[in-house]
Amino acid sequence: MTRLQKYRLLVMGLFLISLSGLVVCGYVYLKDQVPDMIFVEEGEKIPAIFQEPYCSLISEEAVEAGSRDASDIPGDALHLSGNCAASGSGAVKCSLLGMIPLKTVEVERTSRQKVYAGGFPVGIYLETEGILVIGTGEVEGMDGQTYEPAEHIVESGDYIISADGRMLEDKEELVECINASGGQKISLEVLRDGEELELEVTPVQAANMEYKAGIWVRNDAQGVGTLTYTDESGNFGALGHGISDVDTSTLLSLKKGSLYEADVAFVTKGEKGKPGELAGIIHYRDSALLGTISENRTTGIYGTTDNNEQMESGQEYEIGYKQEIEKGPATILCSIDGTKKEYEINIESIDLNKKEINKGMVIRVTDPELLEKTGGIVQGMSGSPIIQNGRIVGAVTHVFVNDPTKGYGIFIENMLEH
């Protein structure tokens, strides 16, 4: 074999290896696009799960409820070509070009819910379950030396539940326990990643004569967001994402929370690299209390209403399932100047199986009025309902920092699954 032939053989081998890698990556990518489950209205036919370009690559076959073997079903009832419609199925088998299996999608029959669309600003107040540790720091002692008494003992993201057996309600009580220690070790009950730990810290007498442990803590959070929906039972959902601590980036462990009336005071317009904001005024009074927050989850904050008349003042919509959402025109409901309005957007991409649950859709603001006032999506608009084809299909969650006209949305079905 000549040197030229060996070279050609090497090039061909590298080409085949590269081609195989591309095929495998393409297969994995397509498999990732297939959702594990879809909801379908009772009595309705199963719609096409995929739109172009995927429907030309991914074939869909209906499978009887509880079955994974389609061999006993007539062939004309299986292939979901065209509008991909078949009835009475409990699952859909997806395959690449009708030959290579990808995934079996569970089909859950359900009654299509109706909810009242929100779209107006709400004030949020949360108290954590325990005292959240933000970090540790140095303490200057009486001798002029610096100490870090809590370093490598407590960690950012820990929740301090008690000190020397005393259950703690707020950070002021923790400060009292530390100062009363007289420099002796104190025992801290800490919740870390769901596990209870007993830790010991020895406070240091600081230059101001008080005893300190060098622990930075926080026990509440507040801000303004947008209500997404309420239902006829008085339950509500808002934000489309959970509330995390700004320093630790961990989801706050909720002890209790309240929802209040809020007004938008002014708007900071978003720019490339600098997100805008709806700056709000929260009305902390009993007459302005809207509801009680009982859950802080990845998909939003949830609770029950205390003021049903105001919370259910929005229009009632059927919900739209994720496979029914289409690329193209839609609207969002939000209030940026005291009046709730519907603004035009465009749904640019839909990921039915997104690993980050808050980023199922990419949307772009196209409404000239909203672009003029806010530059697109700004902080405080999280939770704004997304409406398409007369149904509520999701909520705004995040803004693209480098392009404030664009952002992410969560599917409404994910919010309702909490």
Coordinates of C-alpha atoms in Angstrom, one line a residue:
M1 CA 0.0 0.0 0.0
T2 CA 1.4 3.3 -1.1
R3 CA 1.7 6.3 1.2
L4 CA -1.0 8.1 -0.8
Q5 CA -3.4 5.2 -0.3
K6 CA -2.6 5.1 3.5
Y7 CA -3.3 8.8 3.6
R8 CA -6.6 8.4 1.8
L9 CA -7.6 5.5 4.1
L10 CA -6.8 7.7 7.2
V11 CA -8.9 10.6 5.9
M12 CA -11.8 8.2 5.1
G13 CA -11.5 6.7 8.6
L14 CA -11.6 10.1 10.2
F15 CA -14.5 11.2 8.0
L16 CA -16.5 8.1 9.0
I17 CA -15.7 8.6 12.7
S18 CA -16.8 12.3 12.5
L19 CA -20.0 11.3 10.6
S20 CA -20.8 8.7 13.2
G21 CA -20.3 11.3 15.9
L22 CA -22.7 13.6 14.2
V23 CA -25.3 10.9 13.7
V24 CA -25.1 10.0 17.4
C25 CA -25.3 13.6 18.5
G26 CA -28.2 14.2 16.2
Y27 CA -30.0 11.2 17.6
V28 CA -29.4 12.3 21.2
Y29 CA -30.6 15.8 20.4
L30 CA -33.8 14.6 18.8
K31 CA -34.5 12.2 21.7
D32 CA -34.1 15.1 24.1
Q33 CA -36.8 17.0 22.2
V34 CA -39.4 14.3 22.9
P35 CA -41.3 15.0 26.1
D36 CA -41.9 12.3 28.7
M37 CA -45.6 13.1 28.9
I38 CA -48.3 15.2 27.4
F39 CA -51.8 16.2 28.6
V40 CA -54.8 15.7 26.4
E41 CA -58.3 16.8 27.0
E42 CA -60.7 14.0 27.7
G43 CA -62.6 13.1 24.6
E44 CA -60.2 14.9 22.3
K45 CA -57.9 13.3 19.7
I46 CA -54.2 13.3 20.3
P47 CA -52.8 16.3 18.4
A48 CA -49.4 16.4 16.7
I49 CA -46.8 16.5 19.3
F50 CA -44.2 18.1 16.9
Q51 CA -44.4 20.9 14.4
E52 CA -42.0 21.5 11.5
P53 CA -39.2 20.7 11.2
Y54 CA -39.4 17.9 13.6
C55 CA -42.6 16.3 12.3
S56 CA -40.9 15.3 9.1
L57 CA -38.1 13.5 11.1
I58 CA -40.0 12.1 14.0
S59 CA -42.8 9.6 13.3
E60 CA -45.5 9.1 15.9
E61 CA -47.6 6.0 16.6
A62 CA -50.5 5.7 19.0
V63 CA -50.3 2.9 21.6
E64 CA -53.2 1.5 23.6
A65 CA -53.4 2.6 27.2
G66 CA -51.1 0.4 29.4
S67 CA -49.5 -1.2 26.3
R68 CA -46.0 -0.7 24.9
D69 CA -46.4 -3.2 22.0
A70 CA -48.3 -1.9 19.0
S71 CA -48.3 -5.2 17.2
D72 CA -52.0 -5.9 18.1
I73 CA -53.3 -2.5 16.8
P74 CA -54.4 -2.2 13.2
G75 CA -51.7 -0.3 11.1
D76 CA -54.1 2.3 9.9
A77 CA -54.8 3.3 13.6
L78 CA -51.1 3.7 14.4
H79 CA -49.3 6.2 12.1
L80 CA -50.1 9.7 13.1
S81 CA -49.2 11.4 9.8
G82 CA -50.5 14.7 8.6
N83 CA -52.3 16.2 11.6
C84 CA -51.1 13.3 13.8
A85 CA -54.6 12.6 15.2
A86 CA -55.8 9.4 16.8
S87 CA -58.1 8.8 19.7
G88 CA -58.2 6.5 22.6
S89 CA -54.5 6.2 23.1
G90 CA -52.5 6.0 26.3
A91 CA -49.1 6.7 24.8
V92 CA -47.4 7.7 21.6
K93 CA -44.3 5.9 20.3
C94 CA -41.9 8.3 18.7
S95 CA -39.2 7.1 16.2
L96 CA -36.7 8.6 13.9
L97 CA -38.0 8.4 10.3
G98 CA -40.3 5.6 11.4
M99 CA -37.4 3.2 11.9
I100 CA -35.2 4.1 14.9
P101 CA -37.0 4.2 18.3
L102 CA -36.6 7.5 20.3
K103 CA -39.1 7.5 23.2
T104 CA -42.6 6.5 24.3
V105 CA -44.6 9.6 25.3
E106 CA -47.1 9.0 28.1
V107 CA -50.5 10.5 27.3
E108 CA -52.5 11.6 30.4
R109 CA -56.2 12.3 29.8
T110 CA -57.5 15.2 31.9
S111 CA -60.2 17.8 32.1
R112 CA -59.0 21.1 30.6
Q113 CA -58.8 23.6 33.4
K114 CA -59.9 27.2 33.3
V115 CA -58.2 30.0 35.2
Y116 CA -58.5 33.7 35.6
A117 CA -55.6 35.5 34.0
G118 CA -53.6 37.8 36.2
G119 CA -51.3 40.3 34.6
F120 CA -51.1 42.9 37.4
P121 CA -48.3 43.6 39.9
V122 CA -48.3 42.1 43.3
G123 CA -46.1 42.7 46.4
I124 CA -44.4 39.6 47.8
Y125 CA -43.1 39.1 51.3
L126 CA -41.5 35.8 52.4
E127 CA -40.1 34.7 55.7
T128 CA -37.7 31.7 55.6
E129 CA -37.9 28.5 57.6
G130 CA -34.9 29.2 59.8
I131 CA -32.2 31.9 59.4
L132 CA -30.5 31.7 56.0
V133 CA -26.7 31.8 56.1
I134 CA -25.4 34.0 53.3
G135 CA -21.7 33.5 54.2
T136 CA -19.1 33.9 56.9
G137 CA -16.7 36.8 57.6
E138 CA -14.0 38.1 59.8
V139 CA -14.4 39.5 63.3
E140 CA -11.9 41.9 64.8
G141 CA -11.2 40.8 68.4
M142 CA -10.4 42.8 71.5
D143 CA -6.8 42.0 70.9
G144 CA -6.8 43.6 67.5
Q145 CA -6.4 40.3 65.8
T146 CA -8.9 39.1 63.1
Y147 CA -10.8 35.8 63.6
E148 CA -13.2 33.8 61.5
P149 CA -15.0 31.7 64.1
A150 CA -17.6 30.2 61.7
E151 CA -15.3 29.5 58.8
H152 CA -15.6 25.9 57.5
I153 CA -18.4 25.2 60.0
V154 CA -21.5 26.8 58.6
E155 CA -21.9 27.2 54.9
S156 CA -23.6 29.5 52.5
G157 CA -27.2 28.2 52.0
D158 CA -27.5 26.6 55.5
Y159 CA -30.6 27.4 57.6
I160 CA -30.0 27.9 61.3
I161 CA -33.1 26.6 63.1
S162 CA -32.0 26.9 66.8
A163 CA -29.1 28.1 69.0
D164 CA -28.4 26.2 72.2
G165 CA -31.8 24.7 72.0
R166 CA -33.7 28.0 71.5
M167 CA -35.8 28.0 68.4
L168 CA -35.1 31.1 66.4
E169 CA -37.8 33.3 64.9
D170 CA -35.5 35.9 63.3
K171 CA -31.9 37.0 63.0
E172 CA -32.2 39.3 65.9
E173 CA -32.7 36.3 68.2
L174 CA -29.6 34.7 66.8
V175 CA -27.6 37.8 67.5
E176 CA -28.9 37.7 71.1
C177 CA -27.9 34.1 71.6
I178 CA -24.4 34.7 70.2
N179 CA -23.9 37.7 72.4
A180 CA -25.2 35.9 75.5
S181 CA -22.7 33.1 75.0
G182 CA -19.9 35.0 76.8
G183 CA -17.4 33.5 74.4
Q184 CA -18.4 29.9 75.1
K185 CA -19.2 27.4 72.4
I186 CA -22.8 27.5 71.2
S187 CA -24.6 24.7 69.6
L188 CA -26.4 25.4 66.3
E189 CA -29.1 23.2 64.8
V190 CA -28.7 23.7 61.0
L191 CA -30.6 22.4 58.0
R192 CA -28.3 21.7 55.1
D193 CA -29.7 20.2 51.9
G194 CA -32.6 18.8 53.8
E195 CA -30.4 17.2 56.5
E196 CA -30.3 18.4 60.1
L197 CA -26.9 19.0 61.5
E198 CA -25.6 19.9 65.0
L199 CA -22.7 22.4 64.7
E200 CA -20.6 24.2 67.3
V201 CA -19.3 27.8 67.0
T202 CA -17.2 29.7 69.5
P203 CA -18.0 33.4 69.3
V204 CA -15.3 36.0 69.6
Q205 CA -15.5 39.2 71.7
A206 CA -15.3 42.1 69.2
A207 CA -13.8 45.5 69.7
N208 CA -17.2 46.9 70.6
M209 CA -17.4 44.4 73.5
E210 CA -20.1 42.3 71.9
Y211 CA -19.6 38.7 71.0
K212 CA -19.8 37.8 67.3
A213 CA -19.6 34.6 65.3
G214 CA -18.9 36.1 61.9
I215 CA -22.0 34.7 60.3
W216 CA -23.9 36.8 57.6
V217 CA -27.6 35.9 57.7
R218 CA -31.0 36.9 56.2
N219 CA -34.5 35.8 57.2
D220 CA -36.9 37.5 54.8
A221 CA -37.3 38.6 51.2
Q222 CA -39.6 41.0 49.5
G223 CA -40.2 42.3 46.0
V224 CA -42.6 43.0 43.2
G225 CA -43.7 40.5 40.6
T226 CA -46.7 39.7 38.4
L227 CA -49.7 37.5 39.2
T228 CA -50.1 34.7 36.6
Y229 CA -53.5 33.2 37.5
T230 CA -56.1 32.4 40.1
D231 CA -58.7 29.6 39.9
E232 CA -62.3 29.2 41.0
S233 CA -61.1 27.6 44.3
G234 CA -59.1 30.7 45.2
N235 CA -55.7 29.3 44.5
F236 CA -53.1 31.5 42.8
G237 CA -49.8 31.2 41.0
A238 CA -47.3 33.9 40.2
L239 CA -43.8 34.7 38.8
G240 CA -43.3 31.4 36.9
H241 CA -40.0 30.9 38.8
G242 CA -39.2 30.5 42.5
I243 CA -37.7 33.1 44.7
S244 CA -34.0 32.5 45.4
D245 CA -31.6 34.4 47.6
V246 CA -29.6 36.9 45.7
D247 CA -26.3 36.0 47.4
T248 CA -26.5 32.2 47.6
S249 CA -28.7 31.6 44.5
T250 CA -30.6 28.9 46.5
L251 CA -34.4 28.6 46.5
L252 CA -35.6 30.1 49.8
S253 CA -37.1 27.7 52.3
L254 CA -40.5 29.2 53.0
K255 CA -41.9 29.5 56.5
K256 CA -44.7 31.8 55.6
G257 CA -45.5 34.6 53.1
S258 CA -48.0 37.1 52.1
L259 CA -49.2 38.7 48.8
Y260 CA -50.1 42.4 48.8
E261 CA -51.4 45.0 46.5
A262 CA -48.6 46.9 44.7
D263 CA -48.3 49.8 42.2
V264 CA -45.6 50.4 39.6
A265 CA -43.8 53.6 40.7
F266 CA -41.6 53.9 37.6
V267 CA -40.0 51.9 34.8
T268 CA -36.3 51.5 34.1
K269 CA -36.0 50.7 30.5
G270 CA -33.9 47.7 29.6
E271 CA -30.8 48.0 27.5
K272 CA -28.3 45.5 26.1
G273 CA -26.3 44.1 29.0
K274 CA -28.5 45.9 31.6
P275 CA -31.9 44.5 32.4
G276 CA -34.7 47.0 33.1
E277 CA -37.0 47.0 36.1
L278 CA -40.5 47.7 37.2
A279 CA -39.9 49.6 40.5
G280 CA -43.0 49.0 42.7
I281 CA -44.5 50.2 45.9
I282 CA -45.9 47.5 48.1
H283 CA -48.9 48.4 50.3
Y284 CA -48.2 46.6 53.6
R285 CA -51.6 47.0 55.3
D286 CA -54.3 44.5 56.2
S287 CA -56.8 46.0 53.7
A288 CA -54.2 45.5 50.9
L289 CA -53.6 41.8 51.7
L290 CA -54.4 39.7 48.6
G291 CA -53.4 36.2 49.8
T292 CA -51.2 33.8 51.7
I293 CA -48.2 32.3 50.1
S294 CA -47.8 28.6 51.0
E295 CA -45.2 27.3 48.5
N296 CA -42.1 28.7 46.9
R297 CA -41.2 26.3 44.1
T298 CA -39.0 26.2 41.0
T299 CA -42.1 26.9 38.9
G300 CA -43.4 29.9 40.9
I301 CA -45.0 31.0 44.2
Y302 CA -48.4 29.6 45.1
G303 CA -51.0 30.1 47.7
T304 CA -54.6 31.0 48.4
T305 CA -56.4 34.3 48.0
D306 CA -57.9 36.5 50.7
N307 CA -59.4 39.0 48.3
N308 CA -61.2 36.8 45.7
E309 CA -63.0 39.8 44.1
Q310 CA -59.8 41.5 43.0
M311 CA -57.8 38.4 42.3
E312 CA -60.5 36.9 40.0
S313 CA -61.2 40.2 38.2
G314 CA -59.3 39.0 35.1
Q315 CA -60.8 37.2 32.1
E316 CA -61.3 33.5 32.4
Y317 CA -59.3 31.4 29.9
E318 CA -58.9 27.7 29.1
I319 CA -55.4 26.5 29.5
G320 CA -53.4 25.4 26.4
Y321 CA -51.1 22.4 26.6
K322 CA -47.5 22.6 25.5
Q323 CA -47.9 20.6 22.3
E324 CA -50.7 23.0 21.2
I325 CA -48.5 26.1 21.3
E326 CA -47.4 27.3 18.0
K327 CA -44.5 29.4 16.8
G328 CA -45.8 32.8 15.9
P329 CA -48.0 35.7 17.3
A330 CA -49.2 35.7 20.9
T331 CA -49.7 38.3 23.6
I332 CA -48.7 38.9 27.2
L333 CA -50.8 40.5 29.9
C334 CA -49.0 43.0 32.1
S335 CA -49.4 46.4 33.8
I336 CA -46.6 48.9 33.5
D337 CA -48.5 52.2 34.0
G338 CA -51.3 51.2 36.3
T339 CA -53.5 49.6 33.6
K340 CA -53.4 46.0 32.6
K341 CA -53.0 45.7 28.9
E342 CA -52.4 43.0 26.3
Y343 CA -49.1 43.4 24.4
E344 CA -48.0 41.6 21.2
I345 CA -45.2 39.1 21.3
N346 CA -43.8 36.4 19.0
I347 CA -43.1 32.9 20.2
E348 CA -39.8 32.1 18.5
S349 CA -39.0 28.6 19.8
I350 CA -40.7 25.8 21.8
D351 CA -38.8 23.1 23.7
L352 CA -41.2 20.4 24.8
N353 CA -38.7 18.7 27.0
K354 CA -36.5 21.5 28.4
K355 CA -34.4 20.5 31.3
E356 CA -34.7 24.0 32.8
I357 CA -38.4 24.0 33.4
N358 CA -38.7 27.8 33.4
K359 CA -37.4 28.1 29.8
G360 CA -39.8 26.1 27.7
M361 CA -40.4 28.9 25.3
V362 CA -38.3 31.8 23.8
I363 CA -40.4 34.9 23.2
R364 CA -39.8 38.2 21.6
V365 CA -41.7 41.5 22.4
T366 CA -42.9 43.0 19.1
D367 CA -45.4 45.5 20.5
P368 CA -44.2 49.1 19.7
E369 CA -45.8 50.6 22.8
L370 CA -44.2 48.1 25.2
L371 CA -40.8 48.4 23.4
E372 CA -41.0 52.2 23.8
K373 CA -41.8 52.1 27.5
T374 CA -39.7 49.1 28.7
G375 CA -37.3 48.1 25.9
G376 CA -39.0 44.7 26.1
I377 CA -39.0 42.4 29.1
V378 CA -37.9 43.8 32.4
Q379 CA -37.6 42.6 36.0
G380 CA -41.0 42.6 37.7
M381 CA -42.8 41.3 34.6
S382 CA -42.1 37.7 35.6
G383 CA -45.4 35.9 35.8
S384 CA -47.1 37.9 33.0
P385 CA -49.5 35.5 31.4
I386 CA -48.9 34.4 27.8
I387 CA -52.0 34.1 25.6
Q388 CA -52.3 32.4 22.3
N389 CA -55.4 31.3 20.3
G390 CA -57.7 32.4 23.1
R391 CA -56.0 30.2 25.7
I392 CA -53.4 30.9 28.5
V393 CA -50.3 28.9 27.5
G394 CA -47.6 30.1 29.9
A395 CA -46.0 32.9 31.7
V396 CA -42.9 35.2 31.2
T397 CA -40.0 34.1 33.4
H398 CA -36.6 35.6 32.3
V399 CA -35.1 38.3 30.1
F400 CA -32.1 37.9 27.8
V401 CA -29.5 40.2 29.3
N402 CA -27.9 40.9 26.0
D403 CA -31.3 41.4 24.2
P404 CA -34.1 42.7 26.4
T405 CA -36.6 42.3 23.6
K406 CA -36.3 38.5 24.2
G407 CA -36.9 36.2 27.1
Y408 CA -38.1 32.8 28.3
G409 CA -41.5 31.5 29.2
I410 CA -42.8 28.6 31.3
F411 CA -45.6 26.3 30.1
I412 CA -48.8 27.0 32.1
E413 CA -49.3 23.2 32.7
N414 CA -45.9 23.2 34.6
M415 CA -47.2 25.9 36.9
L416 CA -50.4 24.1 37.5
E417 CA -48.6 20.8 38.3
H418 CA -47.2 22.3 41.6

